[in-house]
Each structure stands twice: as structure tokens, then as C-alpha cells.
CSV table of C-alpha atoms and ligand atoms in Angstrom, one decimal:
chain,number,residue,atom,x,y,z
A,1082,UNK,CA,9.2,11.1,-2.3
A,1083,UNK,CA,12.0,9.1,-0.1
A,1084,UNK,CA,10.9,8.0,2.7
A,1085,UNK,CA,13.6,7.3,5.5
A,1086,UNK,CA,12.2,6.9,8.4
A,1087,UNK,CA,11.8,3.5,9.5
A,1088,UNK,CA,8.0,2.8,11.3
A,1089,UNK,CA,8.0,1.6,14.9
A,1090,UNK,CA,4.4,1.5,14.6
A,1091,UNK,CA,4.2,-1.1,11.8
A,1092,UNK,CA,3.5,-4.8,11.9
A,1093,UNK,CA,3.3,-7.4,9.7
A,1094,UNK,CA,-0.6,-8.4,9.3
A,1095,UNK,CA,-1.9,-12.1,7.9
A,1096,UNK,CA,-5.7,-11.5,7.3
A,1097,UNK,CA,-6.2,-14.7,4.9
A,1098,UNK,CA,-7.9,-16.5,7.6
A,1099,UNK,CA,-10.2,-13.3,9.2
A,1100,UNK,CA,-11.2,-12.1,5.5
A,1101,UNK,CA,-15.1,-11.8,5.6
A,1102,UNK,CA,-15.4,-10.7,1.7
A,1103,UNK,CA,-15.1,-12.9,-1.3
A,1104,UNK,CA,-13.1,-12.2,-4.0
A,1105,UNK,CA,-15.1,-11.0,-7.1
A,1106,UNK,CA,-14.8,-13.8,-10.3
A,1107,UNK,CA,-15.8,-10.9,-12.5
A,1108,UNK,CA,-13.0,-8.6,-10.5
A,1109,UNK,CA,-10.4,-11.6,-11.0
A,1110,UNK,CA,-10.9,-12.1,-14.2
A,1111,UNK,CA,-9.7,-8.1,-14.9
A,1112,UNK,CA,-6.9,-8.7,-12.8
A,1113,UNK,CA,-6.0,-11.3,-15.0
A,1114,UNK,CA,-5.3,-9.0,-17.6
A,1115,UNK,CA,-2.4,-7.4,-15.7
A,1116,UNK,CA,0.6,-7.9,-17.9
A,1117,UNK,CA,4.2,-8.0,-16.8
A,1118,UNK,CA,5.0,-7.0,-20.5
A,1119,UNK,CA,2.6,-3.6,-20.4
A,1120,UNK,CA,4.4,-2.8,-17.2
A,1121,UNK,CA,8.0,-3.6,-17.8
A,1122,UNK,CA,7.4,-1.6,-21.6
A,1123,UNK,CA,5.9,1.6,-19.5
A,1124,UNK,CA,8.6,1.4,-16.7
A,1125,UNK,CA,11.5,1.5,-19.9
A,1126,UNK,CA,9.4,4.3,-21.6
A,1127,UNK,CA,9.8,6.5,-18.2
A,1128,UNK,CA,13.5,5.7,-17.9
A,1129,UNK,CA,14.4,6.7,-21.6
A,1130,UNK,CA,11.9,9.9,-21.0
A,1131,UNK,CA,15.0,11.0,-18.5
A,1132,UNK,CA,15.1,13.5,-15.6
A,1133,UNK,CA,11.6,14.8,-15.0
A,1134,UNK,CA,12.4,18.4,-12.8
A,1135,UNK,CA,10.6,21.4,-13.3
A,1136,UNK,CA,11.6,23.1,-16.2
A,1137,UNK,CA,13.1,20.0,-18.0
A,1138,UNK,CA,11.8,19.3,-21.4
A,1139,UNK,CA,11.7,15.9,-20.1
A,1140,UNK,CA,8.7,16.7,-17.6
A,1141,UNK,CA,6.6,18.3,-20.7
A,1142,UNK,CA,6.9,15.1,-22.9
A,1143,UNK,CA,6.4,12.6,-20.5
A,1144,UNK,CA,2.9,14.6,-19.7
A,1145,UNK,CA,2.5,14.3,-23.2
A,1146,UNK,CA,3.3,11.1,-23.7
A,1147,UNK,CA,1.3,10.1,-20.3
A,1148,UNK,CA,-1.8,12.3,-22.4
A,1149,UNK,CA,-1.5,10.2,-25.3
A,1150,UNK,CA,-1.6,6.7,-23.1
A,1151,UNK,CA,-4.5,7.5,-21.4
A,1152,UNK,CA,-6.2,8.8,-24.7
A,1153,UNK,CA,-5.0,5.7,-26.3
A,1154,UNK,CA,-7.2,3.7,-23.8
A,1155,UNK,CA,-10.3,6.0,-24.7
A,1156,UNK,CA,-10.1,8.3,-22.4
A,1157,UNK,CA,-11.8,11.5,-23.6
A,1158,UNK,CA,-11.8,14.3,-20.1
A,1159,UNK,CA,-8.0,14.5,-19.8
A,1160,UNK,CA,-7.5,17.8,-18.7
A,1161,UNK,CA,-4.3,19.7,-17.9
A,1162,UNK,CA,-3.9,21.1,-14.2
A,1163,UNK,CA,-1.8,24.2,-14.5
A,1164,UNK,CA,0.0,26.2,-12.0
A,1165,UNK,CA,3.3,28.2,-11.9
A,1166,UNK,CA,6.4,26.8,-9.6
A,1167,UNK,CA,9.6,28.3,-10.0
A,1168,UNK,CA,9.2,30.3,-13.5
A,1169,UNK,CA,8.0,27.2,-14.8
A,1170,UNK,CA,4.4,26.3,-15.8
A,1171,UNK,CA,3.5,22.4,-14.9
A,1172,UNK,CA,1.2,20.3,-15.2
A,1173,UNK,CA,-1.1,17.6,-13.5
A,1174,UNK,CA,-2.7,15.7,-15.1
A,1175,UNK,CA,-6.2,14.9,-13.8
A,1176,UNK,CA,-8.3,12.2,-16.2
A,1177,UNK,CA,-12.1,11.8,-15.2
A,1178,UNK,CA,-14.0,8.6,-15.9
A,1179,UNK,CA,-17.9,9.0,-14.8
A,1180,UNK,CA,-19.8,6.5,-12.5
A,1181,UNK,CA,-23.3,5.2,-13.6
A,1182,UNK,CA,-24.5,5.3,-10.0
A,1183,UNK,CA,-23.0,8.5,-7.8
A,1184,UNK,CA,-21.4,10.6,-10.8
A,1185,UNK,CA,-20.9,13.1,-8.2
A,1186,UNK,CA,-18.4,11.2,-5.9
A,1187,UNK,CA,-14.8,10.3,-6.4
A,1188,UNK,CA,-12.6,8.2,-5.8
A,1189,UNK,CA,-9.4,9.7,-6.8
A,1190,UNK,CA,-5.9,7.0,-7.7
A,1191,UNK,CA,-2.8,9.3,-8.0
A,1192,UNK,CA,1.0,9.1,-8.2
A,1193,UNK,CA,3.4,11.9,-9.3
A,1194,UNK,CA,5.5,11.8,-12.4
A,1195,UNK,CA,7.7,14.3,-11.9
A,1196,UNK,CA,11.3,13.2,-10.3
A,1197,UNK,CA,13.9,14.4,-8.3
A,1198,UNK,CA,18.1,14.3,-9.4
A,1199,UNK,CA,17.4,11.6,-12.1
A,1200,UNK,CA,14.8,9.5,-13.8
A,1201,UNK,CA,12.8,8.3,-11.2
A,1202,UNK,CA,11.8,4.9,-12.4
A,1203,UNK,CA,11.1,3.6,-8.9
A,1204,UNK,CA,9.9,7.4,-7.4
A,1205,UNK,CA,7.9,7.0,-9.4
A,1206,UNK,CA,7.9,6.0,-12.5
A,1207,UNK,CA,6.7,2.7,-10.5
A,1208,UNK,CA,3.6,4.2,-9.5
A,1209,UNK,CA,2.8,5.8,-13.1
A,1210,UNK,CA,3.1,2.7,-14.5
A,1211,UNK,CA,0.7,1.0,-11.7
A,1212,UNK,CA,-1.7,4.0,-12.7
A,1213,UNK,CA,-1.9,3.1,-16.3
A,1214,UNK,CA,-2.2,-0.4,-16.3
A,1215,UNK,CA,-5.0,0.1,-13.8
A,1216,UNK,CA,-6.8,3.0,-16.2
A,1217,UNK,CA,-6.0,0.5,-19.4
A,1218,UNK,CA,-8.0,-2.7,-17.6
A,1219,UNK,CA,-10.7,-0.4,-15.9
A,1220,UNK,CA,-11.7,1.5,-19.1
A,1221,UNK,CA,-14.3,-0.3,-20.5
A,1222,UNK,CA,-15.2,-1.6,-17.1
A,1223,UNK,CA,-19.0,0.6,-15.6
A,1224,UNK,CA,-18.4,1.9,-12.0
A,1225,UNK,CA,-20.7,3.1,-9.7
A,1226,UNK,CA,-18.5,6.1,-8.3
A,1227,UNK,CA,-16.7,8.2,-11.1
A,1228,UNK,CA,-12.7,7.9,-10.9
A,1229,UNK,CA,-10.1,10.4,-10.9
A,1230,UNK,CA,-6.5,9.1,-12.3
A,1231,UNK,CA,-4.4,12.1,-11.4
A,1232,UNK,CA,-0.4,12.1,-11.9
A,1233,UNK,CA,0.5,15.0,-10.1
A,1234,UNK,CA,3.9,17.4,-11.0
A,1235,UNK,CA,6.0,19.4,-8.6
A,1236,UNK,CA,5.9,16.5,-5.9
A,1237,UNK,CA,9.1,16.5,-5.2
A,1238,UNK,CA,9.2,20.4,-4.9
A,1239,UNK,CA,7.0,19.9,-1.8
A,1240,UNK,CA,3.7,18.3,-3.0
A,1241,UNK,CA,3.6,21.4,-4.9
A,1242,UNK,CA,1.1,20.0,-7.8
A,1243,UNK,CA,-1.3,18.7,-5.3
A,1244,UNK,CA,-1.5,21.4,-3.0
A,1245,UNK,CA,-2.6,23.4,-6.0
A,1246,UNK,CA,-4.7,20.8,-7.1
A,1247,UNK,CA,-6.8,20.8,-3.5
A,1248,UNK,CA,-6.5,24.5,-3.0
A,1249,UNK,CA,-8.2,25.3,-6.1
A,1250,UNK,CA,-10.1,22.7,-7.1
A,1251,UNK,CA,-10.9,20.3,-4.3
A,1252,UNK,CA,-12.1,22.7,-1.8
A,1253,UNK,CA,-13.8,25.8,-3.8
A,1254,UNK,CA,-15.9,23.3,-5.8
A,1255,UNK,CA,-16.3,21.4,-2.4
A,1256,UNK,CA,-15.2,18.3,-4.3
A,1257,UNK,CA,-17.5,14.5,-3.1
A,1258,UNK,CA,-14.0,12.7,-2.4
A,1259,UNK,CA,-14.8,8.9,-0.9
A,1260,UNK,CA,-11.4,7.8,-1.3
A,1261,UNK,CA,-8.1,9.3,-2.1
A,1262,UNK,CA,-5.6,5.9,-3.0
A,1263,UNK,CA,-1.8,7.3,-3.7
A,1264,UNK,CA,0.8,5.2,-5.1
A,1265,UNK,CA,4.4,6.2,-4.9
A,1266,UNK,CA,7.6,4.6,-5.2
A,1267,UNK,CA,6.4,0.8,-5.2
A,1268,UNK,CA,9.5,-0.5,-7.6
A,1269,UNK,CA,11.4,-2.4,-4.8
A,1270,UNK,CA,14.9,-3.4,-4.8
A,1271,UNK,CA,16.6,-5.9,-7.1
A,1272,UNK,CA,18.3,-8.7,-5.7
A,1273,UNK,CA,15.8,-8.7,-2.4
A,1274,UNK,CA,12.9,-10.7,-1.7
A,1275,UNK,CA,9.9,-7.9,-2.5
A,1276,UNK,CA,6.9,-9.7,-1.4
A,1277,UNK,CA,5.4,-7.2,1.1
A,1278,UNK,CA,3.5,-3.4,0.3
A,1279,UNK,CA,3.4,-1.1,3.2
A,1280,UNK,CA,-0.6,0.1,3.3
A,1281,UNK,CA,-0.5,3.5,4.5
A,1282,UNK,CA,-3.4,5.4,6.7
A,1283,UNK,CA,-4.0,8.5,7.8
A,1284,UNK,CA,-2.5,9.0,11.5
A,1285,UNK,CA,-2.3,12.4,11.6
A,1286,UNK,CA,-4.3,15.7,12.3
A,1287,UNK,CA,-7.0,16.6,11.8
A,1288,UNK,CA,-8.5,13.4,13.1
A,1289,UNK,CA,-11.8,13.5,12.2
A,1290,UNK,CA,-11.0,11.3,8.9
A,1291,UNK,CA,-8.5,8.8,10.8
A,1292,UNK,CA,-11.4,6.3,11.3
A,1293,UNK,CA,-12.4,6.3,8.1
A,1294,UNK,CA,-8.6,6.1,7.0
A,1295,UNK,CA,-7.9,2.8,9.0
A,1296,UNK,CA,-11.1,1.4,7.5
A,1297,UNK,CA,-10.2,1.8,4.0
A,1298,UNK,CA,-6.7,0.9,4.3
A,1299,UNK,CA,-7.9,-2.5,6.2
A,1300,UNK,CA,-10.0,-2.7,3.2
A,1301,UNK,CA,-7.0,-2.4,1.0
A,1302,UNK,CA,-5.2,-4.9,3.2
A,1303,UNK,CA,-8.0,-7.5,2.8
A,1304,UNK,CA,-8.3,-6.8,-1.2
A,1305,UNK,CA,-4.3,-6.7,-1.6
A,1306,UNK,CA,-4.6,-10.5,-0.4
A,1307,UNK,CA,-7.6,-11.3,-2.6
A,1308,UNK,CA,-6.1,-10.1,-5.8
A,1309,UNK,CA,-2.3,-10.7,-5.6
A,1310,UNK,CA,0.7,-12.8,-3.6
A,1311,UNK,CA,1.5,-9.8,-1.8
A,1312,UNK,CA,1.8,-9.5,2.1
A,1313,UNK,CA,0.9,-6.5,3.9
A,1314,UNK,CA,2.0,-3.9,6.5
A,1315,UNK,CA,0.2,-1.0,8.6
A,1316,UNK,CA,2.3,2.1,8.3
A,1317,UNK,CA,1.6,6.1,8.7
A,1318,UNK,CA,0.8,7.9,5.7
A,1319,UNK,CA,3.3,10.8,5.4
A,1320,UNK,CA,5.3,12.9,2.7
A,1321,UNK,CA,3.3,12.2,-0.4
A,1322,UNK,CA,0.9,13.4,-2.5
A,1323,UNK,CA,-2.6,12.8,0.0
A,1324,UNK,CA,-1.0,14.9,2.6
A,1325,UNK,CA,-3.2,18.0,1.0
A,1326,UNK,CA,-5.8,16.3,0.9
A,1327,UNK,CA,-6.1,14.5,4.3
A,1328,UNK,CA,-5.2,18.4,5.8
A,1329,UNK,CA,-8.2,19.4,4.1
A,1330,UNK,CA,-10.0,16.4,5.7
A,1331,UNK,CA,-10.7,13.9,3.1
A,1332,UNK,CA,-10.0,10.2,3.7
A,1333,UNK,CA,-6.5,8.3,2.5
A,1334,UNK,CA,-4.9,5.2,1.9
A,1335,UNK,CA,-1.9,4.6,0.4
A,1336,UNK,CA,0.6,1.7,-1.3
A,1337,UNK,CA,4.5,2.7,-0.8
A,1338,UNK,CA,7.5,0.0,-1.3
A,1339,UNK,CA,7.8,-2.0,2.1
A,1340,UNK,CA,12.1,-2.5,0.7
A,1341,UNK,CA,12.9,1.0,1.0
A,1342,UNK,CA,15.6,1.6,-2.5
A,1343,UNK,CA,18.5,3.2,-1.6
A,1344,UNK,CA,18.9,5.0,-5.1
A,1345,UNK,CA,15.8,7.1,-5.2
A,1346,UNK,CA,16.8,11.1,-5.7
A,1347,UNK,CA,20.0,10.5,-7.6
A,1348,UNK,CA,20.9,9.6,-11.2
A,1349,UNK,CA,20.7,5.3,-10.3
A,1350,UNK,CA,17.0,5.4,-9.7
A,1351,UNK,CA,17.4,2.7,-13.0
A,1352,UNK,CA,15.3,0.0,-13.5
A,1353,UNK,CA,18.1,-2.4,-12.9
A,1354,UNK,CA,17.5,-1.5,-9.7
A,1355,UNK,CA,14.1,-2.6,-9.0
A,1356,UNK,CA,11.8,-5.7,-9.3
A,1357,UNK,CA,9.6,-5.1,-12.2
A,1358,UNK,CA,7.7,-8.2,-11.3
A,1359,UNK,CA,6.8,-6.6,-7.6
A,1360,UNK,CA,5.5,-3.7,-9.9
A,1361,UNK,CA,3.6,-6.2,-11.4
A,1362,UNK,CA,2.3,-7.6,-8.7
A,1363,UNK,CA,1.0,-4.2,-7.3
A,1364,UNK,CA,-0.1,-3.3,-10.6
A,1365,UNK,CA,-2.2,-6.6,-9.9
A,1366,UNK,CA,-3.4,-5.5,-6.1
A,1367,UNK,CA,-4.1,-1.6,-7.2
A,1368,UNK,CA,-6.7,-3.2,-9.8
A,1369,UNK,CA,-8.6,-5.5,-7.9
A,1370,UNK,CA,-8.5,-2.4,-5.1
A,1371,UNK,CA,-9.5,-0.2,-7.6
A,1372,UNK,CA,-12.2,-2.2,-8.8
A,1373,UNK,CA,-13.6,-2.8,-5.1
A,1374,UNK,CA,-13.2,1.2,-4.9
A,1375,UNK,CA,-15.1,2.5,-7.5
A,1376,UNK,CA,-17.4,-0.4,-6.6
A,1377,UNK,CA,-16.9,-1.7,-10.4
A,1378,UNK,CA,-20.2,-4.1,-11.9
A,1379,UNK,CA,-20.7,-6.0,-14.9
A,1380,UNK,CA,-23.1,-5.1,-16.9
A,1381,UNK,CA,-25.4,-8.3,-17.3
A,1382,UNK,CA,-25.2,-10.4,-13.8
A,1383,UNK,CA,-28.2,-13.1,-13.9
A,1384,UNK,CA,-29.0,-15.3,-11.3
A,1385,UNK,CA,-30.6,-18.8,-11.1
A,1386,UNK,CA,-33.3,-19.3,-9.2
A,1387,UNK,CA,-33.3,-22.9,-8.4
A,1388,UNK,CA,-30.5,-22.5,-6.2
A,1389,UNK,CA,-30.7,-18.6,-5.5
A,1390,UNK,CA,-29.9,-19.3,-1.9
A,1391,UNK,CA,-25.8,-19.2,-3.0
A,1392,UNK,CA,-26.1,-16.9,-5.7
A,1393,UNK,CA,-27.1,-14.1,-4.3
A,1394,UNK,CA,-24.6,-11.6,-3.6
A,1395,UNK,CA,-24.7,-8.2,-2.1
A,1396,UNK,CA,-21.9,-5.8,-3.0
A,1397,UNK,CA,-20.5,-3.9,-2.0
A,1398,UNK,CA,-20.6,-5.0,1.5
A,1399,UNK,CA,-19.9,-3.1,4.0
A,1400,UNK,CA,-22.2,-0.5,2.6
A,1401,UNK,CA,-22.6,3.2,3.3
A,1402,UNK,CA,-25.0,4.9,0.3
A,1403,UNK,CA,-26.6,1.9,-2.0
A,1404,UNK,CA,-26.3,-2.2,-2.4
A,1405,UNK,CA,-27.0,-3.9,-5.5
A,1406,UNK,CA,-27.2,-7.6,-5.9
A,1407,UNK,CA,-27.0,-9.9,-9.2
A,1408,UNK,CA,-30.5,-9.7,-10.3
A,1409,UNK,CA,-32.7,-12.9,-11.1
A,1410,UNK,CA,-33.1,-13.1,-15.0
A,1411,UNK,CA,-36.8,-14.6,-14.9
A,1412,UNK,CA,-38.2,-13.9,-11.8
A,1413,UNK,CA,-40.8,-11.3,-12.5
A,1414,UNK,CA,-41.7,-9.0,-9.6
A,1415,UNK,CA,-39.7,-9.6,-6.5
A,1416,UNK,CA,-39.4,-8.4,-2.9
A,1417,UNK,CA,-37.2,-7.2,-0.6
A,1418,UNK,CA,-37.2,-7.0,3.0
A,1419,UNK,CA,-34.6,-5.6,5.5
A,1420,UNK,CA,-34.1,-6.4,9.1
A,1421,UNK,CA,-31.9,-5.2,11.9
A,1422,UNK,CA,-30.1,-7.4,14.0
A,1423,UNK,CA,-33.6,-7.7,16.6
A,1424,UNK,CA,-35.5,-9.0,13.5
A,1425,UNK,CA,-37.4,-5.9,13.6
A,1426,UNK,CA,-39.1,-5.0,9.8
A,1427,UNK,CA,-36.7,-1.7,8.7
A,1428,UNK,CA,-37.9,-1.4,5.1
A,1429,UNK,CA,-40.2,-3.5,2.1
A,1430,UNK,CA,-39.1,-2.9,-1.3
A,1431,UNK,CA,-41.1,-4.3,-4.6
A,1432,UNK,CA,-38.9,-4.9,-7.0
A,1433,UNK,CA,-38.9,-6.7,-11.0
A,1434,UNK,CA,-36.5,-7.5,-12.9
A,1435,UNK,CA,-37.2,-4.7,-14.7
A,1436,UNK,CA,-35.7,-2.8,-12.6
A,1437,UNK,CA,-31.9,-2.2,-11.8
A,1438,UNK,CA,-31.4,-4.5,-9.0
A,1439,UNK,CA,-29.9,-1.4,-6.3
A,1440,UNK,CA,-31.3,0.3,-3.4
A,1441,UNK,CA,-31.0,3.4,-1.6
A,1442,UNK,CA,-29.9,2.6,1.9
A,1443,UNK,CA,-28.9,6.0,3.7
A,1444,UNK,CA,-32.2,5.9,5.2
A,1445,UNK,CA,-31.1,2.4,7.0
A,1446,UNK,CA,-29.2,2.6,10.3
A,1447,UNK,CA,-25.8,1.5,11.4
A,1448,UNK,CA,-24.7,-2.4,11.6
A,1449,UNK,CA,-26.1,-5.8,10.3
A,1450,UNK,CA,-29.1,-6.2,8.2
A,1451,UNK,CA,-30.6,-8.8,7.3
A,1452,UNK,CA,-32.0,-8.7,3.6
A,1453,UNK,CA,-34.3,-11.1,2.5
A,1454,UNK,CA,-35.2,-11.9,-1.1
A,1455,UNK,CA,-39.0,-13.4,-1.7
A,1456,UNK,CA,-39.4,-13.8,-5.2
A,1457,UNK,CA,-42.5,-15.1,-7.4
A,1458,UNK,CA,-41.0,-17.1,-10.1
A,1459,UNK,CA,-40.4,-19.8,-8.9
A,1460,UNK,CA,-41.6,-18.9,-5.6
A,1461,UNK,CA,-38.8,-18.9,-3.0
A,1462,UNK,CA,-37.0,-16.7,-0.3
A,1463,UNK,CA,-33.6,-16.1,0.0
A,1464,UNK,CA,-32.2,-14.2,3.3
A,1465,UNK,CA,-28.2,-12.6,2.8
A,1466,UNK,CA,-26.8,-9.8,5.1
A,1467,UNK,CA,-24.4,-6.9,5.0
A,1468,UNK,CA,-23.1,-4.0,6.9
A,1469,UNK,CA,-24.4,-1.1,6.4
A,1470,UNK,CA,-21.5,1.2,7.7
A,1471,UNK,CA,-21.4,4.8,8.5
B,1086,ZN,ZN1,7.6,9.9,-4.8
């Protein structure tokens, strides 16, 4: 979707010097991955596919071909979305990848692929293509939270495809949504300087998920300048694909192009048009978000002792459900011990490395804790905190 109207509400932000987290080495080394020449070759592949309106063969075989990309990165629970718009039947297209920890909850990454009076290779064949390279790098990757990649259709009709999509899925199942992150029409403009994404959050009603909405998208703010060159702005999160969803109460964020293209909806939304290296850059920032998201771990973290008191690391931080921390490889049995801000004893925890270094903290109240490590082998104590966060 176009978006018009320009913000008076939004403001250029510089958190480099007030970021609290540290970037992931494990997360930067996916981001790595990102290639200009994946994205360019998927941006050209939506171009060729042509006009995607309901009822255009074009529509059908770029689900299809969308299908056989995500299949192609070994995706197996690809399931088609239908619904009826117009005499036509369309498609979403909703791909599931389960979390080791909470396989219940979701974090859901969307963009349309359906377009509006031509081909739509910035709205949003931009987005699509962000969407893939993040489902390529994340696919072998374990996450605690499962992941939804979903390109809905029938956007442009009037977020037609996701309306359906929380009507009769989201809601009568009673769908575990953390996070819904929506990427539309992030191509920018050729021949401008594109080095700033508009974040988007939830301002609207009903309010009880705004909070939570501004959290996240300072969230995606800090990881945006952790994983890629970009700047950031604040705006409102309006005519896309998570208004459904935040009307139905579940918490937002969004990326949108902060150079609005003047040739979306008409036959010159053309990839001469765009930047495909800013695509590539937010291709870069939507990983490493998407990583932090779906709270994404390696497999085998190990830990040396001898100076444990820099090592340690608790993620993710602030925390609402569980932490986890890179376990010591030979330490035998160690414990933990959490404190509140008053020093006061909250919880002991035995622990070896035996076991899978996470803990359930929704019994722990609001604000700093104090964790400290006491381990055995060799003896030593090592004392980190994190937020636990409503
Ligand atoms: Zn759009």
C-alpha cells in the first residue's frame, strides 16, 4: 500500500550511543550472508512475473513460484490460505517453521505479494524479496519461538488476505502471537540518498497493545542499528497488512520506505526505480531483527571458565517467559541464584551441564535481577543481570 500522508509525529532517532544490548557474533555472522545478488535476482524474478491483481495469472504463478522458493530452502509446512475476493480464489501463503522452546507462540514476518496497476517491485515486491532472504538465512538456524513467513494476497483490495487470515485463523484458534513484523514497500527511490527505514508502531485503538508496540519497535530501532547502516524513524503504523491484527489486539511493528516512491500503483513501479542496495540493506536489518525475534540460538555455545566473568551472556534480555545463557562446557553441576534490585534471594536453581542452560522466569517479578552464576569446576561465581519485562 501507498502511503501519502506525511508524519508530523515522526523524528529522526540516533540510539548508537543509548543501545544497552550487544550485537550477537553468532547473529552477525548470519547477517553476513545477506546477498545483494539473492536480492537483486528475486526483485527481477517479481518484475518479469508482471501485474499481480486478483484474477491475473500473474498472481497464481508468483504464489507458485514464491511456494517453490521457500520449499527450495527446506521448508516443508507451506500451506495455502484460501479465500474468495471478487470471483477469484487467492491465496496467502502462510509457511510455519517450529521453535524448540515455545512451539506454541509466534512470531509472525509478513509482506503482501499481490500489487496494484502494475508490477509492484517496490509495493512490494521489495518486501517479498526481504521475506525470502530472511526465510533462506534463518532456515537452518533453531529458534526458541516458531515463525510464521506469511505473504498475504488481496492487500491492495483492502488488506483483504489478512483480514481473512485473522478472522479465521488467528482468532477462532486463539492464535499465541508475540510479535507481528510487516514489511511493505521498502524499495526506495533511485537517484536519492535511501539511508533511513521508517519503524512503524501501533498508535491506534484499541490501546491496550500500544505499550507493547512502542517496545518492540524501539527494539527494532536498536537492532536496525546493530545489524545494518541504516538510520531510523518513529512513525504510526497504518494501511497495511498488521492493521487486522492490531484491531484484534495483537502487538505490531513494522519497516516501510522512509523516501516515499512516487510510482507505486501504476505500470513504473520498475526496479529502475528503486535502490536495490537499500533493499539490501533492510534485507540485512529484517535478519538480525528477525533473529533477536524468534530469539534465534546456536546450537553448541561453550563457555570458559577461567574468565567466565565476560562470557557470560544472558539472552534474550529484556526477558518476559525464559533466559538462557552460553553454558560452561566442563563445569559439572552449577548454581543459579536470582536477586531483585534490594538484594533480596528470589529463586536457587541447580543446574549441570547436563542440562539445557534455560530457565523458566514467569514466576520472577518485574524489573532488574541480578543472576549469579556459582559454579564448581573450577570453583568461581559470576553475577550478570537482565530485565525481566512484563
Ligand atoms: Zn504495499
Amino acid at each position: 500500500m501507498s502511503k501519502k500522508i506525511v508524519s508530523l509525529f515522526c523524528f529522526l532517532s540516533f540510539w548508537a550511543s543509548l543501545d544497552a544490548q550487544t550485537p550477537s557474533t553468532f547473529y552477525q555472522q548470519i547477517v553476513s550472508r545477506v546477498s545483494s545478488d539473492t536480492v537483486l535476482a528475486n526483485l527481477q524474478k517479481l518484475e518479469s512475473l508482471g501485474k499481480k491483481e486478483p484474477g491475473t495469472a500473474a498472481l497464481d504463478n508468483t504464489a507458485n513460484w514464491l511456494i517453490s522458493k521457500y520449499a527450495s530452502f527446506g521448508y516443508t509446512n507451506i500451506v495455502r490460505d484460501t479465500f474468495d475476493y471478487g470471483g477469484h480464489q487467492l491465496y496467502n501463503l502462510i509457511i510455519t517453521k517450529y521453535g524448540t522452546v515455545f512451539p506454541p507462540k509466534y512470531i509472525i514476518i509478513d509482506g503482501h505479494y499481490d500489487t496494484y496497476q502494475g508490477p509492484g517491485v517496490n509495493d512490494n515486491g521489495s518486501g517479498v524479496a526481504v521475506i525470502l532472504e530472511i526465510a533462506r538465512l534463518l532456515s537452518n538456524v533453531q529458534t526458541a519461538y516458531s515463525i510464521k513467513f506469511i505473504n498475504f494476497s488481496a492487500e491492495e483490495e483492502g488488506l483483504i488476505g489478512s483480514q481473512h487470515y485473522v478472522d479465521n485463523t488467528v482468532i477462532p484458534t486463539n492464535q499465541n502471537i508475540v510479535l507481528v513484523f510487516n514489511i511493505d514497500e521498502v524499495g526506495g527511490v533511485s537517484g536519492t540518498i535511501n539511508n533511513t527505514i521508517t519503524c512503524e508502531r501501533d498508535e491506534s485503538n484499541p490501546s491496550s497493545n500500544n505499550a507493547a508496540s512502542y517496545a518492540f519497535t524501539d527494539t527494532l530501532v536498536t537492532l536496525t542499528h546493530q545489524y545494518s547502516s541504516l538510520l531510523t524513524q518513529i512513525n504510526y503504523a497504518y494501511g497495511s497488512d498488521y492493521v487486522p491484527f492490531q484491531e484484534a489486539g495483537e502487538v505490531i511493528t513494522g519497516y516501510y520506505e522512509t523516501n516515499e516512491s512516487p510510482y507505486v500503483h501504476s505500470p513504473n513501479d520498475l526496479l529502475i526505480h528503486m535502490s536495490p542496495d537499500y533493499v539490501t540493506e533492510i534485507a540485512r536489518a529484517a535478519t538480525g531483527a528477525s533473529l533477536w525475534f524468534s530469539q534465534a540460538s546456536p546450537l553448541n555455545t561453550s563457555l570458559d571458565l577461567s574468565s567466565a566473568q565476560n562470557k557470560i551472556r544472558i539472552s534474550p534480555n529484556p526477558a518476559r517467559d525464559f533466559i538462557r545463557w552460553n553454558c560452561p562446557e566442563n563445569a559439572g553441576n552449577y548454581q543459579l541464584r536470582f536477586y531483585n534490585s534490594m538484594g533480596q534471594l528470589l529463586e536457587e536453581l541447580d543446574y549441570s551441564t547436563a542440562n539445557e542452560p534455560i530457565a523458566d522466569i514467569t514466576k520472577l517479578p518485574d524489573g532488574i535481577i541480578s543472576l549469579k552464576f556459582s559454579f564448581e569446576n573450577p570453583k568461581s561465581n559470576c553475577t550478570v543481570s537482565f530485565l525481566k519485562s512484563h
